[in-house]
mmCIF file of C-alpha atoms in Angstrom:
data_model
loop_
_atom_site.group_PDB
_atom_site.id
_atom_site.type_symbol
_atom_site.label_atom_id
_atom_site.label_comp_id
_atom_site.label_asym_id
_atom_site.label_seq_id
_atom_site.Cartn_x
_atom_site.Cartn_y
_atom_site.Cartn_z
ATOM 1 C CA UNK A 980 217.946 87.866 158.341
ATOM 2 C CA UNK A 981 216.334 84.738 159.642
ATOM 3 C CA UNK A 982 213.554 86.969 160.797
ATOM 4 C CA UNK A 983 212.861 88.067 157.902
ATOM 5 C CA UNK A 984 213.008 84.878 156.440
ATOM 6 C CA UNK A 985 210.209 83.270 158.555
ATOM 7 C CA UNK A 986 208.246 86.854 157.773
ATOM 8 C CA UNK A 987 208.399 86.088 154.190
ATOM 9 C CA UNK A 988 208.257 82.042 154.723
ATOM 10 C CA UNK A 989 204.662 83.067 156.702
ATOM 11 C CA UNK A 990 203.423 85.277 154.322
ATOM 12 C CA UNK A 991 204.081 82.952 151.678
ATOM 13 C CA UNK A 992 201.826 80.203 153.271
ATOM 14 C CA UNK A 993 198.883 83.041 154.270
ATOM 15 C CA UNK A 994 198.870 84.594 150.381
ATOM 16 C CA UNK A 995 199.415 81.394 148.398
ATOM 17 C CA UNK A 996 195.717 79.470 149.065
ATOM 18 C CA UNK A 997 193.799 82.509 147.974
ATOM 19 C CA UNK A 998 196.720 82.328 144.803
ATOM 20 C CA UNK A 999 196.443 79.002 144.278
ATOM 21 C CA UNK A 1000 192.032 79.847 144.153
ATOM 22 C CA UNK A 1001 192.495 82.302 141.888
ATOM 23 C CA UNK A 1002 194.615 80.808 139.733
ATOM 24 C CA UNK A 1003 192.524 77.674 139.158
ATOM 25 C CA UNK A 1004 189.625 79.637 138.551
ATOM 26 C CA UNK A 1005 191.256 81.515 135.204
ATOM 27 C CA UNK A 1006 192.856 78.331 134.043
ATOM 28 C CA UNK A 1007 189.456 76.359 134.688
ATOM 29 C CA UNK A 1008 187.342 79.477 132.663
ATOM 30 C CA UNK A 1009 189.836 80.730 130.246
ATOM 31 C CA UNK A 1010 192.358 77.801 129.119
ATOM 32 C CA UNK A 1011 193.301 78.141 125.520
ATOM 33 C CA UNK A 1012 196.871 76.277 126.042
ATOM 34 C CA UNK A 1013 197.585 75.549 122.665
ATOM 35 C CA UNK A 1014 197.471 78.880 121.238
ATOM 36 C CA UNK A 1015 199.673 80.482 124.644
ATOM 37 C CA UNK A 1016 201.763 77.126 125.921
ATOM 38 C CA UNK A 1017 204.349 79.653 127.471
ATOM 39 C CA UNK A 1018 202.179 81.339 129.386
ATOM 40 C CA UNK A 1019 200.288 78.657 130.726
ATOM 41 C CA UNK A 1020 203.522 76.718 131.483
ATOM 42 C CA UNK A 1021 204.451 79.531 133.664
ATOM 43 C CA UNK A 1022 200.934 79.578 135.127
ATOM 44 C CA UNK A 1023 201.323 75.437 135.434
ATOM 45 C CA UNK A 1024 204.842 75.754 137.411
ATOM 46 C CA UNK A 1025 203.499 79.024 139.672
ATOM 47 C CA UNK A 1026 200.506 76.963 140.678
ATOM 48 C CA UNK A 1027 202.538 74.086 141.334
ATOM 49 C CA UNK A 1028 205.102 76.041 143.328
ATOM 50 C CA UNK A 1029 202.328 77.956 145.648
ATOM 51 C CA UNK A 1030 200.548 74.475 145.963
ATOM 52 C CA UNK A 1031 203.559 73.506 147.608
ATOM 53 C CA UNK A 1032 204.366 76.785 149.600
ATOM 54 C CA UNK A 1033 201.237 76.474 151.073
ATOM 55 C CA UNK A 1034 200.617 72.787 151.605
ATOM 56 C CA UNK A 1035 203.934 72.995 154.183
ATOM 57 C CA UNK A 1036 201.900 74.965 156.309
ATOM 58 C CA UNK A 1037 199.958 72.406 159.324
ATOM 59 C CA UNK A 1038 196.971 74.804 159.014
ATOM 60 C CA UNK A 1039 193.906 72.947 156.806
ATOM 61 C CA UNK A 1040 194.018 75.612 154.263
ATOM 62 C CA UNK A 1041 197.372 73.626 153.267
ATOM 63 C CA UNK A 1042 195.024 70.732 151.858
ATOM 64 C CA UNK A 1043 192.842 72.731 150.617
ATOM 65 C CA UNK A 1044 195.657 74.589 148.143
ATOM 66 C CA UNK A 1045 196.824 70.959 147.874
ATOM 67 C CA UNK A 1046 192.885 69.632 147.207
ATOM 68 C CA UNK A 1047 192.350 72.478 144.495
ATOM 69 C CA UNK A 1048 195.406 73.372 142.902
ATOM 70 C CA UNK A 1049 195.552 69.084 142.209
ATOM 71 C CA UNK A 1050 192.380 69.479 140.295
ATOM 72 C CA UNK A 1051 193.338 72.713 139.022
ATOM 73 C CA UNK A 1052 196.494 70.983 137.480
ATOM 74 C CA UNK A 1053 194.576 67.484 136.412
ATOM 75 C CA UNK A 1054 192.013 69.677 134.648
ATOM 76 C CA UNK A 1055 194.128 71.773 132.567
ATOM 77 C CA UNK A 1056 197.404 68.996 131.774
ATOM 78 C CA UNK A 1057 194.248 66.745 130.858
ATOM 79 C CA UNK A 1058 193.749 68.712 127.961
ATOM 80 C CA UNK A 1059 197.387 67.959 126.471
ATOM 81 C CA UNK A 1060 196.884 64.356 126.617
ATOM 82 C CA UNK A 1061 195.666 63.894 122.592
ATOM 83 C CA UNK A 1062 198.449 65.851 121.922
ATOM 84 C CA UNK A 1063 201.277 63.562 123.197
ATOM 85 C CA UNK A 1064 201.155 61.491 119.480
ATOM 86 C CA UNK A 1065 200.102 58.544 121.013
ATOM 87 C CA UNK A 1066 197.590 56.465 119.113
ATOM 88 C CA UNK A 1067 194.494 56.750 120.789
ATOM 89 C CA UNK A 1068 192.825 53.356 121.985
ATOM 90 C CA UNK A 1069 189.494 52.677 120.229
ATOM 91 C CA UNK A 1070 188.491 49.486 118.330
ATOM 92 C CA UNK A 1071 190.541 47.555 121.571
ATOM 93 C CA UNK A 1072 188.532 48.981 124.315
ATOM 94 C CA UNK A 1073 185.019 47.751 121.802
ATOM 95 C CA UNK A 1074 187.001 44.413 121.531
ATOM 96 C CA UNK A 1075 187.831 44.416 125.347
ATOM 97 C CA UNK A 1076 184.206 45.351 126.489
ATOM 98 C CA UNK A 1077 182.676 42.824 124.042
ATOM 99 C CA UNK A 1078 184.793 40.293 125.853
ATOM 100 C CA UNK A 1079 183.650 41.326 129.284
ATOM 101 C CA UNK A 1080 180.166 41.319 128.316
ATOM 102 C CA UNK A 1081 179.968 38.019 126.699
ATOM 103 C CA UNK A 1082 179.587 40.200 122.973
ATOM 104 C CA UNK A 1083 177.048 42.885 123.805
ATOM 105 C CA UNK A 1084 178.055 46.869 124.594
ATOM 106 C CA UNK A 1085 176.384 47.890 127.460
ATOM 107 C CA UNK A 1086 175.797 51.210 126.495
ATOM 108 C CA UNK A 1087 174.966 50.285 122.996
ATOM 109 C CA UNK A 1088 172.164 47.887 124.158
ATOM 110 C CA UNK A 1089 170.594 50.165 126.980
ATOM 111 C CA UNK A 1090 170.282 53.019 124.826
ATOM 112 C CA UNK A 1091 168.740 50.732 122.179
ATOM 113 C CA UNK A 1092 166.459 49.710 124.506
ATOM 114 C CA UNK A 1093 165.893 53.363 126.775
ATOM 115 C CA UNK A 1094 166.577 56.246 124.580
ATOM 116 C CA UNK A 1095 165.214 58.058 121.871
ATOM 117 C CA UNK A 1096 166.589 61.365 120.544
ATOM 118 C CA UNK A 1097 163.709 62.531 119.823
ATOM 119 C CA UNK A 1098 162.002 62.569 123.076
ATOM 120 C CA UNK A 1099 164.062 63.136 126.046
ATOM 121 C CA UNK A 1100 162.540 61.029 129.250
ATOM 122 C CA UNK A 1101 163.390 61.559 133.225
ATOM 123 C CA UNK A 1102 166.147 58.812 132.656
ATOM 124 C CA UNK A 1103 168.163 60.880 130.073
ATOM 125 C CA UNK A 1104 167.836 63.843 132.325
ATOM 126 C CA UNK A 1105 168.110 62.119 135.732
ATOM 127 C CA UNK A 1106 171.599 60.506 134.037
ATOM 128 C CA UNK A 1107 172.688 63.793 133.131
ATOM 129 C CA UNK A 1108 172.141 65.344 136.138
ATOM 130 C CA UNK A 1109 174.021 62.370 138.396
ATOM 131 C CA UNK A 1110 177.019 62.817 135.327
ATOM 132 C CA UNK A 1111 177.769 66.407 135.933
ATOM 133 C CA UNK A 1112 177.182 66.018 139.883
ATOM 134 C CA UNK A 1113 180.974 65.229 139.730
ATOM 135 C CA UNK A 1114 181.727 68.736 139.487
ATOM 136 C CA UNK A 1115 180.026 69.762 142.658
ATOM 137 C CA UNK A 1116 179.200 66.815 145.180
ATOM 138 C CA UNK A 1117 183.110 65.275 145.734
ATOM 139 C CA UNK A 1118 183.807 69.388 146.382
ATOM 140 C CA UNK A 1119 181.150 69.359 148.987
ATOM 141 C CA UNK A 1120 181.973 66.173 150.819
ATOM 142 C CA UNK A 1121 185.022 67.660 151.169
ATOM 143 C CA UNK A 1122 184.013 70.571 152.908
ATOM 144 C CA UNK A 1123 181.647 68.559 155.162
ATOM 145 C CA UNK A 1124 184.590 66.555 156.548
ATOM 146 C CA UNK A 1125 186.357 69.691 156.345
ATOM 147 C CA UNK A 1126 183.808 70.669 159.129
ATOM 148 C CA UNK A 1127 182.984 67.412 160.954
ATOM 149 C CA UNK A 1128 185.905 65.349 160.328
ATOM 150 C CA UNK A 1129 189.345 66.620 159.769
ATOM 151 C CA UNK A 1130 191.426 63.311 160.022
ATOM 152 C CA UNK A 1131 189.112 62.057 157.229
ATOM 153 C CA UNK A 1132 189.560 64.941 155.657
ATOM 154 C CA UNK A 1133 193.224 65.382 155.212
ATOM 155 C CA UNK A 1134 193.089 61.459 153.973
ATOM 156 C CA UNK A 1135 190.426 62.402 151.532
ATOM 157 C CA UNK A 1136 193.017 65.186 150.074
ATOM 158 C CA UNK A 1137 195.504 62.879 149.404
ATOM 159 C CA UNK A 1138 193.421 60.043 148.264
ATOM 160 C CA UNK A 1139 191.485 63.021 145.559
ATOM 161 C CA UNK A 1140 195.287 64.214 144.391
ATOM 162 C CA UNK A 1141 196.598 60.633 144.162
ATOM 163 C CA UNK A 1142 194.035 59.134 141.531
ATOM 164 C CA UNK A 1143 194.074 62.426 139.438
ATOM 165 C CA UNK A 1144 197.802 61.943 139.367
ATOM 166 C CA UNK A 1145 197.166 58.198 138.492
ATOM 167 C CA UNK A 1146 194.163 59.045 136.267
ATOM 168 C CA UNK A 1147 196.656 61.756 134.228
ATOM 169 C CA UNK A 1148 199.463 59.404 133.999
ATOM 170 C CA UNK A 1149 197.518 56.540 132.306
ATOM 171 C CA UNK A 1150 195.683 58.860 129.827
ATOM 172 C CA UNK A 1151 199.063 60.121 128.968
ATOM 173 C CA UNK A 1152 200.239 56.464 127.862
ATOM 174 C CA UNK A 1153 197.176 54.977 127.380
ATOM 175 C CA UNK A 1154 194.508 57.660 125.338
ATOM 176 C CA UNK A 1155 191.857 55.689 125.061
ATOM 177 C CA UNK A 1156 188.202 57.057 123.006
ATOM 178 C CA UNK A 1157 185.089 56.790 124.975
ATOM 179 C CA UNK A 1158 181.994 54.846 123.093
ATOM 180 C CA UNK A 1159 180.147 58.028 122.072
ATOM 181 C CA UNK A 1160 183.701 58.568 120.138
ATOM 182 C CA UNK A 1161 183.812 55.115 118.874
ATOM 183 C CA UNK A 1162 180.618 55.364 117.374
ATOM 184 C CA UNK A 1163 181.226 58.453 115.325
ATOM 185 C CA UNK A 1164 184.538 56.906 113.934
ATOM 186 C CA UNK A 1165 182.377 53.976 112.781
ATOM 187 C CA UNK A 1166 183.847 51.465 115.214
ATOM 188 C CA UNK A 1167 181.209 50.456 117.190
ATOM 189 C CA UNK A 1168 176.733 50.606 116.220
ATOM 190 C CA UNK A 1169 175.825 54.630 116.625
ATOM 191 C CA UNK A 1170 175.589 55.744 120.257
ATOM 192 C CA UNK A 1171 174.302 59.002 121.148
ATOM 193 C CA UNK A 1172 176.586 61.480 123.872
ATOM 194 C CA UNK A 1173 173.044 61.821 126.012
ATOM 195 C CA UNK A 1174 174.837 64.687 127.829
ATOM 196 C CA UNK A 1175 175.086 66.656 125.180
ATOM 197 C CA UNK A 1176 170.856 65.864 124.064
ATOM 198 C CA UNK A 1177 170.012 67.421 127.304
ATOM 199 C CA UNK A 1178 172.308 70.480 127.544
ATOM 200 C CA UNK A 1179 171.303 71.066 124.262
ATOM 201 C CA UNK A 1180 167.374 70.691 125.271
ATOM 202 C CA UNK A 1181 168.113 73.276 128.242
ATOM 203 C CA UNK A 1182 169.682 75.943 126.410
ATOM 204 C CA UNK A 1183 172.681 74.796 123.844
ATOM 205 C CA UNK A 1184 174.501 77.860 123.689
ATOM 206 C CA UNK A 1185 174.929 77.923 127.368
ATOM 207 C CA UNK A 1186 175.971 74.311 127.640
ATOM 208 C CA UNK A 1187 178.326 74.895 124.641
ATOM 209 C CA UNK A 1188 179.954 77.220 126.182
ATOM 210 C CA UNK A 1189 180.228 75.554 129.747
ATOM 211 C CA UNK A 1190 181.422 72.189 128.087
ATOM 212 C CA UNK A 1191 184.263 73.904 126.311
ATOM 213 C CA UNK A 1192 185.288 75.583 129.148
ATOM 214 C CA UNK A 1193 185.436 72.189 131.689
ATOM 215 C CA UNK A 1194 186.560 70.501 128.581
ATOM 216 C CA UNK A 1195 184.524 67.537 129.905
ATOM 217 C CA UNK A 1196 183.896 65.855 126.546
ATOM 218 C CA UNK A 1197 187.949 65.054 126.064
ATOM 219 C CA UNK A 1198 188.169 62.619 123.301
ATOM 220 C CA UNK A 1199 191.204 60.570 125.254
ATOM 221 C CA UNK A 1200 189.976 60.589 128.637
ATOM 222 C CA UNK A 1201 187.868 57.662 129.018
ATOM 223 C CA UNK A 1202 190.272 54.849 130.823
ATOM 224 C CA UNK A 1203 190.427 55.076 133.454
ATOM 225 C CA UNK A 1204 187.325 56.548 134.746
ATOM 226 C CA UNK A 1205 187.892 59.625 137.180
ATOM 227 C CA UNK A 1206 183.795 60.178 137.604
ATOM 228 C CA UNK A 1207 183.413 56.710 139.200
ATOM 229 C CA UNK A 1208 187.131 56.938 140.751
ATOM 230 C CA UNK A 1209 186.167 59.588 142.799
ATOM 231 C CA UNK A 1210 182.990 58.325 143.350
ATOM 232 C CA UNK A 1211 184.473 55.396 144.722
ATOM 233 C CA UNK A 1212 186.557 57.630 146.709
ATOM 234 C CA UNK A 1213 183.421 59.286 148.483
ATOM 235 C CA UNK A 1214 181.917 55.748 149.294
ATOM 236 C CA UNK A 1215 184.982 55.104 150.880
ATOM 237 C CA UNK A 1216 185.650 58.130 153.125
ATOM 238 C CA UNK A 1217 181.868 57.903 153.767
ATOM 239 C CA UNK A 1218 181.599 54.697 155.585
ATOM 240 C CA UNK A 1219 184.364 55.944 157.734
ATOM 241 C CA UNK A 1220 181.808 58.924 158.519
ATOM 242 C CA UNK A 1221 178.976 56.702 159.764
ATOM 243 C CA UNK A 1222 176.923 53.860 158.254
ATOM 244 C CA UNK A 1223 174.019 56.469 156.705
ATOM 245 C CA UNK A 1224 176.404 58.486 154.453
ATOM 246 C CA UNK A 1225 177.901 55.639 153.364
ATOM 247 C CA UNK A 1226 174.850 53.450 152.260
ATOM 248 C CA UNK A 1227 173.763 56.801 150.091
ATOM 249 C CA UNK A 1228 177.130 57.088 149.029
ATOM 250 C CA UNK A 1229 176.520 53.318 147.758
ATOM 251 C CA UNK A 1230 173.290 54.732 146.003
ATOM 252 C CA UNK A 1231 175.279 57.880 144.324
ATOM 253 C CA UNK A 1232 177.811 55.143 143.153
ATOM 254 C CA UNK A 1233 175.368 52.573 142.096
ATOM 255 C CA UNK A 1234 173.652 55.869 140.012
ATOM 256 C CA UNK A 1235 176.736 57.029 138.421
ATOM 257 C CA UNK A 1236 177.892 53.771 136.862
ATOM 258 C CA UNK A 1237 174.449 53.440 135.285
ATOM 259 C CA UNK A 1238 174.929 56.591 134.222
ATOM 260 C CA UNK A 1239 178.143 56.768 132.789
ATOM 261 C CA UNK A 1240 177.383 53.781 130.826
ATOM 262 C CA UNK A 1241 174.039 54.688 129.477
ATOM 263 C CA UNK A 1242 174.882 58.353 128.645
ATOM 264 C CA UNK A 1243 177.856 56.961 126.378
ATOM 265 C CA UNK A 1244 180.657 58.458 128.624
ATOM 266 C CA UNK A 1245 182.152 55.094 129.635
ATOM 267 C CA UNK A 1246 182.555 51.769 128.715
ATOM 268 C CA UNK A 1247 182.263 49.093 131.966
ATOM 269 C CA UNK A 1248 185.948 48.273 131.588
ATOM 270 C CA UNK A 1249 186.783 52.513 132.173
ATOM 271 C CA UNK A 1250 184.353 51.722 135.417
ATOM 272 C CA UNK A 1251 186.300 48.912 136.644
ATOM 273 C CA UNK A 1252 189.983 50.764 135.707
ATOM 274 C CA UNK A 1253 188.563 53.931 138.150
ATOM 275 C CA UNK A 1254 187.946 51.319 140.800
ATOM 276 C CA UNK A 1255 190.885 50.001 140.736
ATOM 277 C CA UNK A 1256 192.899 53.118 140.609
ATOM 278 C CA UNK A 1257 191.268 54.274 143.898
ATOM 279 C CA UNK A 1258 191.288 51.277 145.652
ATOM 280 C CA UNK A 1259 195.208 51.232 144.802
ATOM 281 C CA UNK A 1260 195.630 55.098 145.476
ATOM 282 C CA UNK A 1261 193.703 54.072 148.941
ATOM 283 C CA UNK A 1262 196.123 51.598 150.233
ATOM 284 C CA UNK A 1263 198.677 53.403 149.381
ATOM 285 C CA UNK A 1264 197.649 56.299 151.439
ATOM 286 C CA UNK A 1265 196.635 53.856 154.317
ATOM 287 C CA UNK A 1266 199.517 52.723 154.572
ATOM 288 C CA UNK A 1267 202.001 56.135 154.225
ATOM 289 C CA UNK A 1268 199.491 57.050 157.237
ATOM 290 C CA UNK A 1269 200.394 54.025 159.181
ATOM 291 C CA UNK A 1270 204.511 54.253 158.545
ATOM 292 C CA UNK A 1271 203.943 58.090 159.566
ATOM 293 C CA UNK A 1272 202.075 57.656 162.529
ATOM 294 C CA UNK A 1273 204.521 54.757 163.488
ATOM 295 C CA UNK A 1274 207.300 56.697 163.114
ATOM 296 C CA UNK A 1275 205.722 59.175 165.807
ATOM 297 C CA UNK A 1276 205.147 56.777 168.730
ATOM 298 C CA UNK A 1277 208.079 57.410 171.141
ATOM 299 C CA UNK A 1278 209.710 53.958 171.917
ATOM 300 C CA UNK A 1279 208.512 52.756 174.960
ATOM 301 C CA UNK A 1280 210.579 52.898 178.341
ATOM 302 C CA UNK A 1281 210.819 49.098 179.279
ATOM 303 C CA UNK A 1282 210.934 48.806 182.950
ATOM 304 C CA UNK A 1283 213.657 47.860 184.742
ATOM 305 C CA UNK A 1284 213.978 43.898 184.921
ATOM 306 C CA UNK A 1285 212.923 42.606 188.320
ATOM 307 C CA UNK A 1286 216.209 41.334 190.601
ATOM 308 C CA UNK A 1287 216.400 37.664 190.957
ATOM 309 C CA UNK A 1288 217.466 36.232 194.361
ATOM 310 C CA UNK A 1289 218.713 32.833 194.912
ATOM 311 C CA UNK A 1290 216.289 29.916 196.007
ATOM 312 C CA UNK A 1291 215.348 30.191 199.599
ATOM 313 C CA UNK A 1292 216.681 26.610 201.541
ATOM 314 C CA UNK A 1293 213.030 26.826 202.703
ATOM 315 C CA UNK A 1294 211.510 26.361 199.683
#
């Protein structure tokens, strides 16, 4: 019986990555949850339960059904969060970013200053291109320390996991509208979504159909920010890399927050919530890698205490 057990307990960990892939790829490209919540439930708690299966294995492709059915999960429970019937946040977050700013919206004055609808420069594109890097360049780093650097690696899993969990939770209890939102419910001067401008330039029915589907443009999403949480999460795996990665992982952070700010996705305030989420997230996972690797070190054997011998008469 127990043979059998550990057959099945070893095929379970072998079958479940490729699963777990599989799995996040329909619910990433065909998520209507709304219209079938049972059967995406039952997708939700399968994924979650082969995540698991497999993450008990000590091979890397653990993490990676960890890494990917995390984002899997974050993507598609993301898309519930304007549906919990909690206000969503919106005239605040104008208020609260006025207040940083000493009375001027960043994004509002930028695009005043930078952007015209109808002519689309390098800067719109270059900030649209940095925006939807998010989807591919976090993925990548991965698999480079995947390759080069496997402590950092399985630290970068758990730091990735922890602020999406973090990230979910507060949009669940705090829904808050990005600016591009604000604007078109009258609460704050008009501000243009410059993502959408330059999909649309490219080809609009293709980046129609790709937004829907990544469901990047969710109304309640916007605090805190997971594009410059994770960023923030690169820049800090990266300097543990070496010095080079992480001064252009500076750069790529330094690009994004412009971005984010002047495309109309974020307000400064989402910026500084990301930050803060990973930079909590990080410690956290510091230091659950310091109690484990304490708890590891076999005590040491003291040696045996030296025997005394009474004072010579000589001395």
């Amino acid at each position: 019986m127990q043979g059998r057990l550990g057959f099945l307990s070893h095929a379970l960990d072998v079958a479940a990555p490729p699963i777990v892939v599989l799995l996040t790829l329909f619910l990433l490209l065909e998520r209507t949850p709304s219209k079938e919540p049972l059967m995406y439930g039952g997708l939700v708690v399968t994924l979650a339960v082969l995540t698991w299966a497999s993450a008990r294995s000590r091979g890397a492709y653990g993490l990676w059904a960890l890494y990917i059915g995390g984002f899997a999960l974050f993507s598609l429970l993301r898309s519930f969060t304007d549906e919990t019937g909690v206000p969503t946040h919106i005239g605040d977050l104008v208020q609260a970013e006025k207040a940083l700013t000493f009375g001027t919206v960043p994004t509002v004055w930028l695009q005043g200053k930078l952007f015209n609808p109808t002519d689309i420069t390098w800067l719109d594109r270059m900030a649209t291109y940095v925006h939807w890097s998010y989807f591919a360049l976090p993925h990548l780093f991965a698999m480079h320390l995947f390759f080069g650097h496997r402590d950092l690696f399985q630290r970068y899993v758990y730091l990735f996991v922890g602020i999406l969990a973090v990230g979910l939770l507060i949009y669940l209890i705090f829904p808050a509208a990005p600016p591009w939102v604000a604007s078109l419910s009258g609460q704050l001067d008009p501000t243009y979504k410059i993502v959408t401008e330059v999909g649309s330039e490219l080809n609009v029915n293709i980046y129609t159909y790709f937004e829907g589907r990544i469901r990047d443009s969710n109304p309640v999403a916007a605090m805190p920010s997971i594009h410059m949480a994770v960023s923030v999460a690169v820049l800090l795996i990266a300097f543990r890399v070496n010095i080079f990665l992480g001064v252009c992982a500076l750069l790529y952070n330094l690009a994004m927050a412009f971005s984010l700010v002047y495309a109309g996705e974020h307000y400064l305030v989402d910026l500084a919530a990301g930050v803060l989420v990973t930079l909590f997230v990080y410690a956290a996972v510091e230091i659950w890698f310091r109690v484990r690797e304490g708890a590891h070190v076999p005590f040491a054997v003291r040696p045996p205490p030296e025997p005394s011998y009474p004072p010579s008469p000589l001395d």
